[in-house]
Coordinates of C-alpha atoms and ligand atoms in Angstrom, one line a residue:
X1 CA 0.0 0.0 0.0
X2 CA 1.5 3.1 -0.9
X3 CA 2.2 5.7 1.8
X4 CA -0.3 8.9 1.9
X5 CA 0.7 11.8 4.0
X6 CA -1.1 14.9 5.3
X7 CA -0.8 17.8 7.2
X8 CA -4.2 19.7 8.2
X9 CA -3.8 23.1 9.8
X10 CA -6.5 24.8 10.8
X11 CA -6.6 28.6 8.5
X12 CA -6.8 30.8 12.5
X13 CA -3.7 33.3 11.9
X14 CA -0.7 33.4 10.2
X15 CA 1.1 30.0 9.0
X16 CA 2.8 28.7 11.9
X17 CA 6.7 27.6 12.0
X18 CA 5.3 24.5 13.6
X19 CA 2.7 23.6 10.6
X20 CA 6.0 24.2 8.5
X21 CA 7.8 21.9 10.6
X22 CA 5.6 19.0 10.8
X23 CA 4.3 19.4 7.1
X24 CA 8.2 19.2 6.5
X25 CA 8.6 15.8 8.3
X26 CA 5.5 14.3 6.1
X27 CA 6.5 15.8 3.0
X28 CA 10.2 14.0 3.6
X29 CA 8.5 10.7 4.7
X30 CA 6.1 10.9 1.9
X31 CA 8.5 11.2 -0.6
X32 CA 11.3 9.2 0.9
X33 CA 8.6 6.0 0.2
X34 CA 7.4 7.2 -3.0
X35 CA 4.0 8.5 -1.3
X36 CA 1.6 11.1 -1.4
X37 CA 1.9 14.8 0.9
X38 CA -1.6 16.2 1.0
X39 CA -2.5 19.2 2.7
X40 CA -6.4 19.2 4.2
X41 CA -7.4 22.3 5.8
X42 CA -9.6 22.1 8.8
X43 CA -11.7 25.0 9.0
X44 CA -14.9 23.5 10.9
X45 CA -14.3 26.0 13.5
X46 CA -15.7 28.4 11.3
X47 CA -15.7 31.5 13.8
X48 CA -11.5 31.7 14.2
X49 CA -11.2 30.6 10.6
X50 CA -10.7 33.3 8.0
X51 CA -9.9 32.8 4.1
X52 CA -6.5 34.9 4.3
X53 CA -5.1 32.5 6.6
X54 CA -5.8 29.5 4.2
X55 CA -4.2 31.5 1.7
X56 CA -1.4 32.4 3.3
X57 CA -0.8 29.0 4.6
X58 CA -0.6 27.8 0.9
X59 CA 1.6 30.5 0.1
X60 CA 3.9 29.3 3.0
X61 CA 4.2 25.7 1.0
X62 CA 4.4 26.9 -1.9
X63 CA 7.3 29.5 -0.6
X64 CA 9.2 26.4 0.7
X65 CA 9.2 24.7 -1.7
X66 CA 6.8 21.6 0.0
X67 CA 4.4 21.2 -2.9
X68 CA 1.8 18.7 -2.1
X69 CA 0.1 16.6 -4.4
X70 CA -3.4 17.0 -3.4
X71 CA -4.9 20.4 -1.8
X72 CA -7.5 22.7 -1.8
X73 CA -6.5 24.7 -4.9
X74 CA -5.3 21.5 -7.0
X75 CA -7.8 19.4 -6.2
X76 CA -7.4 15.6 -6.1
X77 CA -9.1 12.2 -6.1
X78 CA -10.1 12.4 -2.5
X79 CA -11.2 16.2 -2.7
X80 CA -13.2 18.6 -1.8
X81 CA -9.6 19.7 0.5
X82 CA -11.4 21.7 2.7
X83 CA -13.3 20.6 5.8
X84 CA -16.2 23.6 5.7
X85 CA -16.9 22.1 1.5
X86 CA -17.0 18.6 3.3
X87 CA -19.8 19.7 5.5
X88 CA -21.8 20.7 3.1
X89 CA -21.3 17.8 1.1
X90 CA -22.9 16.2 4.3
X91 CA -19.9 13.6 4.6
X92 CA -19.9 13.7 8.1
X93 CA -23.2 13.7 9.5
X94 CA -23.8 10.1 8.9
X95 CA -21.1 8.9 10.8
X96 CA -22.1 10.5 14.1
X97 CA -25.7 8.8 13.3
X98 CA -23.6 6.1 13.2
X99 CA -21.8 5.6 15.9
X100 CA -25.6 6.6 17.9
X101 CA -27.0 3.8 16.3
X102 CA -24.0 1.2 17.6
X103 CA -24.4 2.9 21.2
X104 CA -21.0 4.3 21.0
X105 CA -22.5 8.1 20.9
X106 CA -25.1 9.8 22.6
X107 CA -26.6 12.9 22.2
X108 CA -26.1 15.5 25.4
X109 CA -28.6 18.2 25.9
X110 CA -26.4 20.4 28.3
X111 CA -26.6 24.0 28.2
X112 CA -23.1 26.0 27.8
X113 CA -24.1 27.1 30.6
X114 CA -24.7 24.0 32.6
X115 CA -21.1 23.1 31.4
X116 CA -20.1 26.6 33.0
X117 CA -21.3 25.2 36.0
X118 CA -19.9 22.1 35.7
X119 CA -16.2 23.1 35.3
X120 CA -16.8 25.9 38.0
X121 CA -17.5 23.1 40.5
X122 CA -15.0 20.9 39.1
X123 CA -12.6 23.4 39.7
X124 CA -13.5 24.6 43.0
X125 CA -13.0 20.8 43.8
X126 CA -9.9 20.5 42.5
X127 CA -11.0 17.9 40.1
X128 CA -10.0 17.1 36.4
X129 CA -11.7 19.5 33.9
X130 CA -14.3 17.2 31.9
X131 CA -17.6 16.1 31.1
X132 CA -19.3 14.4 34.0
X133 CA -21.6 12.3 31.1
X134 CA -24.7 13.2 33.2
X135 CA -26.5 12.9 30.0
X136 CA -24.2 9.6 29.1
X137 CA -27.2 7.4 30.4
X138 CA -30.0 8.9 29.3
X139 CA -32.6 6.1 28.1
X140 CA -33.0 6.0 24.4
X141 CA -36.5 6.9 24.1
X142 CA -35.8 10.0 26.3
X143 CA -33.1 11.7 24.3
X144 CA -35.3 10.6 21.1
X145 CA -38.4 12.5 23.1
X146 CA -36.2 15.6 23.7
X147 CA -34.2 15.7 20.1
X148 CA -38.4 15.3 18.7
X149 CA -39.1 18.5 21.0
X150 CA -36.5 20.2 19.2
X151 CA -33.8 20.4 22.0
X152 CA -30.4 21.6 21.6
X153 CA -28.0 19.1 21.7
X154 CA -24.7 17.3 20.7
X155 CA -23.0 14.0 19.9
X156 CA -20.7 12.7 22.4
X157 CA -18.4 10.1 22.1
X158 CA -19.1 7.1 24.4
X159 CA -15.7 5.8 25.4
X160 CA -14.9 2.7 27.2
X161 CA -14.9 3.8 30.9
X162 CA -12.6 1.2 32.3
X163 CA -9.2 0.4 31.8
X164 CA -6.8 1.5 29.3
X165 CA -5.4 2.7 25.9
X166 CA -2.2 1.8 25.2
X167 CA -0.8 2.3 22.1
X168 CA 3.0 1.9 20.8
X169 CA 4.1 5.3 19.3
X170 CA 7.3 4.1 17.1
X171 CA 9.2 7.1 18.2
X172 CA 9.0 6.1 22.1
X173 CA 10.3 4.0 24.0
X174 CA 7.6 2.4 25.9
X175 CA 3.7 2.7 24.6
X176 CA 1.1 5.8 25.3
X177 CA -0.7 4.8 28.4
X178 CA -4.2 6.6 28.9
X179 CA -6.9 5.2 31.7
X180 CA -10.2 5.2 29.7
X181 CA -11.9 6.9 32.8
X182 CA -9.5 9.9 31.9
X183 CA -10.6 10.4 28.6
X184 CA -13.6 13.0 27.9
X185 CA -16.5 12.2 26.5
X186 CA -15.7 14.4 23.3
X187 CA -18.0 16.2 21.3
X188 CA -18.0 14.8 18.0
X189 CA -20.7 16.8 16.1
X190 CA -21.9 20.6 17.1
X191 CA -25.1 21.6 18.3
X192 CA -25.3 23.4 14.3
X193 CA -24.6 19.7 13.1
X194 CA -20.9 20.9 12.2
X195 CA -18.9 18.2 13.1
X196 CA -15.4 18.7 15.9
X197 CA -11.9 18.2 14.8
X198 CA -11.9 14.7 16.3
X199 CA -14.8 13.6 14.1
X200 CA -13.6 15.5 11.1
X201 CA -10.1 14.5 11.5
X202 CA -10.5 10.9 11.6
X203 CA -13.4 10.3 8.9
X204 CA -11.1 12.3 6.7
X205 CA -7.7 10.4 7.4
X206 CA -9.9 7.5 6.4
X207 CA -11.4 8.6 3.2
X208 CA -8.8 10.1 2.3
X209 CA -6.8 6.6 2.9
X210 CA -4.2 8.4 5.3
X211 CA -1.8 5.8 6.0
X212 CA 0.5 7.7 8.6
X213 CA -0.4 10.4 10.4
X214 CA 2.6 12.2 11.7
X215 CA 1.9 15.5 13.8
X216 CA 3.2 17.1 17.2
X217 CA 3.1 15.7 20.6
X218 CA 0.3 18.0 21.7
X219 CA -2.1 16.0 20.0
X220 CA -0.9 12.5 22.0
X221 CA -4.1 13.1 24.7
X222 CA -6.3 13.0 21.7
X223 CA -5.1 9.6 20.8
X224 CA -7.3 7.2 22.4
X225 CA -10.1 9.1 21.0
X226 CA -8.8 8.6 17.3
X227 CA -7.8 5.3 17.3
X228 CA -11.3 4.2 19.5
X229 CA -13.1 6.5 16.3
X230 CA -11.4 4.3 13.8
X231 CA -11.9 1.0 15.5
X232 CA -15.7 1.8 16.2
X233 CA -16.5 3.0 12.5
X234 CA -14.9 0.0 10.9
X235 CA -11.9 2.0 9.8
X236 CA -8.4 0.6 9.7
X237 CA -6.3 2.5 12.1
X238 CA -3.5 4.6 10.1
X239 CA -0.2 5.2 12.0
X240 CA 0.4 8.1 14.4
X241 CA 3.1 8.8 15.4
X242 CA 3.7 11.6 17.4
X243 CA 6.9 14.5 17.5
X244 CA 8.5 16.6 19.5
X245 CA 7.3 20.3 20.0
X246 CA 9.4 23.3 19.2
X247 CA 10.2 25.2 22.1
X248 CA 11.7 28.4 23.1
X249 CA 15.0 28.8 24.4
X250 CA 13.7 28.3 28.0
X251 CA 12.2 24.9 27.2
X252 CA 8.3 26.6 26.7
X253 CA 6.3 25.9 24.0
X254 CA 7.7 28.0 21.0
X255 CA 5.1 31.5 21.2
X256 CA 5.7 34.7 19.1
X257 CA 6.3 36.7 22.1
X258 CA 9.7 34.8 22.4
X259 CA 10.4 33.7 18.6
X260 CA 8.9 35.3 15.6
X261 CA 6.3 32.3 14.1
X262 CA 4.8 33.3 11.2
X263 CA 6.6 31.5 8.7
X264 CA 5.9 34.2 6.2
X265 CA 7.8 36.9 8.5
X266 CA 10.6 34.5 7.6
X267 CA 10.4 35.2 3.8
X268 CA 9.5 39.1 4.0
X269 CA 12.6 39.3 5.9
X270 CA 14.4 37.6 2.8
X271 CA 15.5 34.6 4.4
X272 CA 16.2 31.7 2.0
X273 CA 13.5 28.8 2.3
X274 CA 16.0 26.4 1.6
X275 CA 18.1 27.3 4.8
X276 CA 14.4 27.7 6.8
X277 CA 13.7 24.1 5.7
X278 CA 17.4 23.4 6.4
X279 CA 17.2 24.7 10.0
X280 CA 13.5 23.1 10.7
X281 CA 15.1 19.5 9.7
X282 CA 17.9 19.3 11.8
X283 CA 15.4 20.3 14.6
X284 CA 14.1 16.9 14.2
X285 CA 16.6 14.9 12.5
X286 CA 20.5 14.9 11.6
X287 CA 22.2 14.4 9.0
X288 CA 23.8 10.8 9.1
X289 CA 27.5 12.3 8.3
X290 CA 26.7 15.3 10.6
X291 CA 26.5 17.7 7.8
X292 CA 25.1 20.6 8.8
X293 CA 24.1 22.6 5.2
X294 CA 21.3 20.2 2.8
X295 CA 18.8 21.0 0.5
X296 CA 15.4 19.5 0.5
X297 CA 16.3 16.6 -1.7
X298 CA 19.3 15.3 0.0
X299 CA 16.3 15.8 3.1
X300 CA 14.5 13.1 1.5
X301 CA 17.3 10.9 1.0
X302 CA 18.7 10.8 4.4
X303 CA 15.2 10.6 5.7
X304 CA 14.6 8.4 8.6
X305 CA 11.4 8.0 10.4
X306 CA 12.6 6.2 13.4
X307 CA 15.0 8.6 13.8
X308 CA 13.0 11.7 14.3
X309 CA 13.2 13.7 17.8
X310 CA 10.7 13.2 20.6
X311 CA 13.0 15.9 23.0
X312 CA 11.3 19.1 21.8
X313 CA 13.8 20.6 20.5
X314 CA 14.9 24.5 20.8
X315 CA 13.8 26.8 18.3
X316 CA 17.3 28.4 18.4
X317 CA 17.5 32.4 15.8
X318 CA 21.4 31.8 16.2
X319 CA 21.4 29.1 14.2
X320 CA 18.7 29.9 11.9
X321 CA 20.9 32.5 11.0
X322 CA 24.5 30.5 10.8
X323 CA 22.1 28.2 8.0
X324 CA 21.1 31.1 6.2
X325 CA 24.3 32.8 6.0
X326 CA 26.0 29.3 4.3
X327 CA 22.8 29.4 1.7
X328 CA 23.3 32.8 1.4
X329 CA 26.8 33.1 0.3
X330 CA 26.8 30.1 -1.6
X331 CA 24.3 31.6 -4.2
X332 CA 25.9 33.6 -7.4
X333 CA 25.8 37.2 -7.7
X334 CA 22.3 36.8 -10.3
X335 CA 21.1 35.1 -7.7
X336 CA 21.4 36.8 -4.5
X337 CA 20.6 40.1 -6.8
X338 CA 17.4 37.9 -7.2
X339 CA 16.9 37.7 -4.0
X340 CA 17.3 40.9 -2.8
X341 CA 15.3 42.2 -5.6
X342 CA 12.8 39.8 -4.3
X343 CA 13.0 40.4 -0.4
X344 CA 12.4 44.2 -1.2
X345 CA 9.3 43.2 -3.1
X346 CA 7.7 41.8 -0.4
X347 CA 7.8 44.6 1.8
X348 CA 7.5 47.6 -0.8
X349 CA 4.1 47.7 0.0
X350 CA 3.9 48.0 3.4
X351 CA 7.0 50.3 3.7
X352 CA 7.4 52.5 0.8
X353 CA 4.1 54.4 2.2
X354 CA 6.0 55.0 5.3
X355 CA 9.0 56.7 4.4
X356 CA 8.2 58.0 0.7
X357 CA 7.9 61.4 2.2
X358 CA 11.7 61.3 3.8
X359 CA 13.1 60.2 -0.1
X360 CA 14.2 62.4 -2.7
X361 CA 16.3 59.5 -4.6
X362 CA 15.3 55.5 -5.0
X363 CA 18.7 54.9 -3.0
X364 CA 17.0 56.8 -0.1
X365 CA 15.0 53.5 0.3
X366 CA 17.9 52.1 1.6
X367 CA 18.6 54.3 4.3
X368 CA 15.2 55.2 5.4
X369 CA 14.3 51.5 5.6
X370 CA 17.0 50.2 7.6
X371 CA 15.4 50.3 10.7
X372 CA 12.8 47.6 9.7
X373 CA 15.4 45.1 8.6
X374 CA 18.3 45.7 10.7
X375 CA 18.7 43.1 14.1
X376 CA 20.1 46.1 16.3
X377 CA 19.6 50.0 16.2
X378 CA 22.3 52.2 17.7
X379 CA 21.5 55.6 20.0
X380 CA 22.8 58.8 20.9
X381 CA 22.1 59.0 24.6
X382 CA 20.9 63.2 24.1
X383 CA 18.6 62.0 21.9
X384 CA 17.5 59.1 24.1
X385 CA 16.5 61.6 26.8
X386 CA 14.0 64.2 25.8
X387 CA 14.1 67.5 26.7
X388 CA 12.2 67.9 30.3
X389 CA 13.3 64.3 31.8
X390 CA 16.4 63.1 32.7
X391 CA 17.5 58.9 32.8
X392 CA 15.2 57.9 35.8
X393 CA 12.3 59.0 33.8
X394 CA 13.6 57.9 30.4
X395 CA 14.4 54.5 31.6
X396 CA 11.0 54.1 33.5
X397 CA 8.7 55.1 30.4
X398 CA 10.4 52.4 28.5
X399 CA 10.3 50.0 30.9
X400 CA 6.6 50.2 31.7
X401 CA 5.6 50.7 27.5
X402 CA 7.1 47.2 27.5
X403 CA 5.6 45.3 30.3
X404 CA 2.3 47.3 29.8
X405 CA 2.2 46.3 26.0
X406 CA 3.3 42.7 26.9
X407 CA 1.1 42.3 29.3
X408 CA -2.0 43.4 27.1
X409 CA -0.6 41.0 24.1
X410 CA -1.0 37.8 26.9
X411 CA -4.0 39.2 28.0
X412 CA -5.3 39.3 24.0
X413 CA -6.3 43.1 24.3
X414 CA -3.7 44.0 21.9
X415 CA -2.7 43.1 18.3
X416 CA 0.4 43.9 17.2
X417 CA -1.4 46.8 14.8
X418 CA -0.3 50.5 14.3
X419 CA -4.3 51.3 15.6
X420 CA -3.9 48.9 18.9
X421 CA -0.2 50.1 19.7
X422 CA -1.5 54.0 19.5
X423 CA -4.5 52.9 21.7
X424 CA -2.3 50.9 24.1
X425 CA 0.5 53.7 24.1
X426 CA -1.8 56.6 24.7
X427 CA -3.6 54.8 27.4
X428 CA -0.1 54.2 29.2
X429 CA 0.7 58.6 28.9
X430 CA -2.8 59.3 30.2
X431 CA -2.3 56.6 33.1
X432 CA 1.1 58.1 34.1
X433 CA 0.4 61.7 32.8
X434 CA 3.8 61.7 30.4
X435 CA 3.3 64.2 27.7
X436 CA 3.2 62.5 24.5
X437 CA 6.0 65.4 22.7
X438 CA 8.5 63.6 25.5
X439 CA 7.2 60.5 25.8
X440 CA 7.0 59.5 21.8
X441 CA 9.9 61.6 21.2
X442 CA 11.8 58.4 23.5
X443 CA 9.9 55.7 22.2
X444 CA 10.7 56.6 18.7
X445 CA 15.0 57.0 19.2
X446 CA 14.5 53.6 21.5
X447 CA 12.9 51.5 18.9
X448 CA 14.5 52.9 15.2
X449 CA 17.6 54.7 17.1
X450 CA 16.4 58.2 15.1
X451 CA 14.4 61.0 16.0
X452 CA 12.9 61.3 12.9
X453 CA 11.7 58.1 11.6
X454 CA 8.3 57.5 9.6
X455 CA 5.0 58.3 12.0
X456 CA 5.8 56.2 14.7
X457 CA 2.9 53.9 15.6
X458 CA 2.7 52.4 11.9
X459 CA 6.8 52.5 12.3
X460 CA 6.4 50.0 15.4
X461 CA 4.1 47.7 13.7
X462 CA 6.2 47.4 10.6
X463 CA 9.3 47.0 13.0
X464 CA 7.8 44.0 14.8
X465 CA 6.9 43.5 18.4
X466 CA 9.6 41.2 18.8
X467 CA 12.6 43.9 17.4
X468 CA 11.0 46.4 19.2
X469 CA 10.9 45.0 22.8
X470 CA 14.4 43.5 22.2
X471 CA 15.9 46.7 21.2
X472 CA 14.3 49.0 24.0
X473 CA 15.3 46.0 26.1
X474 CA 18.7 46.7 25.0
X475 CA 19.0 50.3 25.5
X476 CA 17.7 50.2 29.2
X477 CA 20.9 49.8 31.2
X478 CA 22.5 51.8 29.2
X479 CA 20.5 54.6 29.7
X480 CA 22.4 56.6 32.6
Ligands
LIG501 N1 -6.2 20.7 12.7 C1 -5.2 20.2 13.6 C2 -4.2 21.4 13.8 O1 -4.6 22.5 13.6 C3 -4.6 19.0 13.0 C4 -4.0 18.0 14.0 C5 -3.6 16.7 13.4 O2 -2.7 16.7 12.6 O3 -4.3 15.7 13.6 O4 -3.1 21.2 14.1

């Protein structure tokens, strides 16, 4: 049977280093056996889905270089691609009927509200966060009494509730252990009729004849649900098998407060896919002769499943940047002229409206734009300080802008846009009654090192969150 791959990212925000890195691993198995990569895209979650992100996720596999051989925009034997298409082709439905009909679903009538309750209490207890199946054992004519009174409800899965799953992940040494009485009855079809990602996932992976199903460690809880899906729905059980999650230099899950993510940041800031995809694999796998610079190709050939990393490993910029210096310097001068060419493309947009005014010649790009490429800025401590405060007050102002934005970013109150920095900025000068000429006067030297670079709000959002809190975080002590 020949091998069929997939990766399945839900379309929520902007392509993730991670989807990059585990559609990198099936791409390099797929292709190391002579398979198929398919990418699916799971948008039943239709309120954080958005059609950008689906776009911009197959303009991240298309930038590597990972071209998959079935997908929403190219279509296939197995299509539609899309999850939300699937739904309405009504795929799904009959599956959850299904599994009610064997007794291995039931339909729950709980309010979100009761469920509120629920976890409230189960908190306040101290107890695992889950279902408590009250509506598990409902009688059959019951539930059919309620559904006929037009009730809300959905499906839940009806898992075994004694002993346990245990399942031998190839990349582990000793099997996935679960207790069945841990496992949450799952919702498997929405109170709308849309079906979960469980449900969707699995009846996909099947008729789409998924033979592997390779995809990060965070997924390993959801396990025993898939494989007890497949079993119960007559499917045969494809492989998982379950990899390491990038991480941040401290060992966390890799975030964009610590790492940039979006893979697409990667390319507007001109770095070679070939060295990203470099850099991703030896994440997860080495090169047998411990080379450190390959291309995709000689990825597929060295390609080893069993070899792939379960120790999460460390998202590390250094050596991102080591790989894309080698690719870099290796091309001829056409090419890196190409590139160049090409990494100013993808920015003009977004930056020539911000420092047109400052130009007189095209060459002026090149100065006046500096501040959104370059890693570090340099500052002249008078300019620094403003007029009116001395380094006690310059040093707090920055300081707070940068816990008081970071905070807001955790707490979700703040995108990292031009409109929500001004908001987030002017809030902080009312709150500690800094007038704005002094106060924006040292934002702006701390985060572009001038005092007169492009309006600075939209300046900060093309700069990045990440440059900007590294490079006020820089010029703190040296602020005397
Ligand atoms: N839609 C899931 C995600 O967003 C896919 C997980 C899986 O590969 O099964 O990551």
């Amino acid at each position: 049977m020949s091998v069929r791959v997939r990766i399945a990212p839900s379309p929520t925000g902007d392509p993730h280093v991670g989807t990059a890195y585990i559609a990198l691993l099936n791409y390099c198995f797929a292709k190391s056996q002579g398979g198929s990569f398919i990418l699916r895209v799971e948008d039943t979650d239709q309120g954080r889905c958005t059609p950008e992100s689906k776009q911009a996720i197959m303009d991240c596999m298309r930038w590597l270089g990972l071209e998959y051989d079935e997908g929403p925009d190219i279509g296939g034997e197995h299509g539609p691609y899309e999850q939300s298409q699937r739904v309405e082709a009504g795929i799904y439905k009959k599956y959850s009927d299904q599994l009610v009909e064997q007794g291995d679903a039931y339909p729950c009538f709980c309010s979100s509200e009761d469920l509120t309750t629920m976890r409230e209490a189960q908190r306040a207890a101290g107890e695992p966060i889950m279902y408590d199946r009250r509506c598990r054992d409902l009688s059959k004519e019951e539930a059919q009494a309620r559904i006929d009174a037009g009730d809300s409800h959905v499906i839940r899965m009806k898992t075994p509730l004694e002993g346990e799953h245990s399942y031998p992940d190839r990349l582990r040494k000793n099997p996935v252990v679960k207790q069945w009485v841990d496992v949450d009855d799952q919702v498997l079809l929405k109170a709308d009729g849309w079906p979960t990602y469980h449900l969707a996932a699995v009846v996909d992976d099947h008729l789409m004849g998924i033979t592997h199903v390779i995809r990060a460690e965070e997924w390993l809880n959801s396990l025993p649900k898939h494989t007890w899906l497949n079993k119960q729905l007559g499917f045969e059980v494809p492989e998982y098998i379950h990899v390491g999650l990038l991480r941040n230099a401290d060992k966390s899950k890799i975030s964009k407060r610590k790492n940039p993510t979006n893979v697409l940041w990667y390319r507007d800031q001109g770095y070679l896919p070939g060295a990203l995809l470099n850099f991703l694999c030896l994440l997860g796998h080495s090169h047998p002769e411990e080379r450190d610079q390959f291309d995709l190709e000689e990825m597929v050939r060295i390609f080893d499943l069993s070899r792939l990393s379960v120790a999460g490993p460390v998202f590390d910029m250094d050596k991102l940047k080591f790989l894309q210096g080698l690719w870099f310097r290796d091309l001829s001068p056409e090419q890196m002229c190409a590139v160049i060419h090409q990494s100013l493309d993808y920015r003009m947009d977004e930056l020539l409206p911000l420092v047109a005014e400052r130009m007189i010649t095209g060459g002026d790009f090149c100065n006046q734009a500096d501040i959104f490429y370059a890693d570090d800025v340099r500052w002249q401590m008078q300019d620094v300080i403003p007029k009116g405060w001395d380094a006690n007050q310059t040093r707090k102002a920055l300081d707070t802008t940068v816990k008081s934005l970071r905070k807001l970013i955790k707490k979700g109150k703040l995108e990292w846009t031009a409109a929500d920095i001004e908001k987030g900025i002017k809030d902080i000068a009312e709150k500690n009654d800094w007038k704005p000429k002094q106060y924006y006067m040292t934002l702006r030297v701390a985060a572009t090192g001038r005092k007169d670079s492009p309006p600075l709000f939209e300046s900060l959002e093309a700069i990045g969150q990440l440059k900007v809190f590294k490079r006020i975080e820089a010029l703190l002590p040296k602020i005397r």
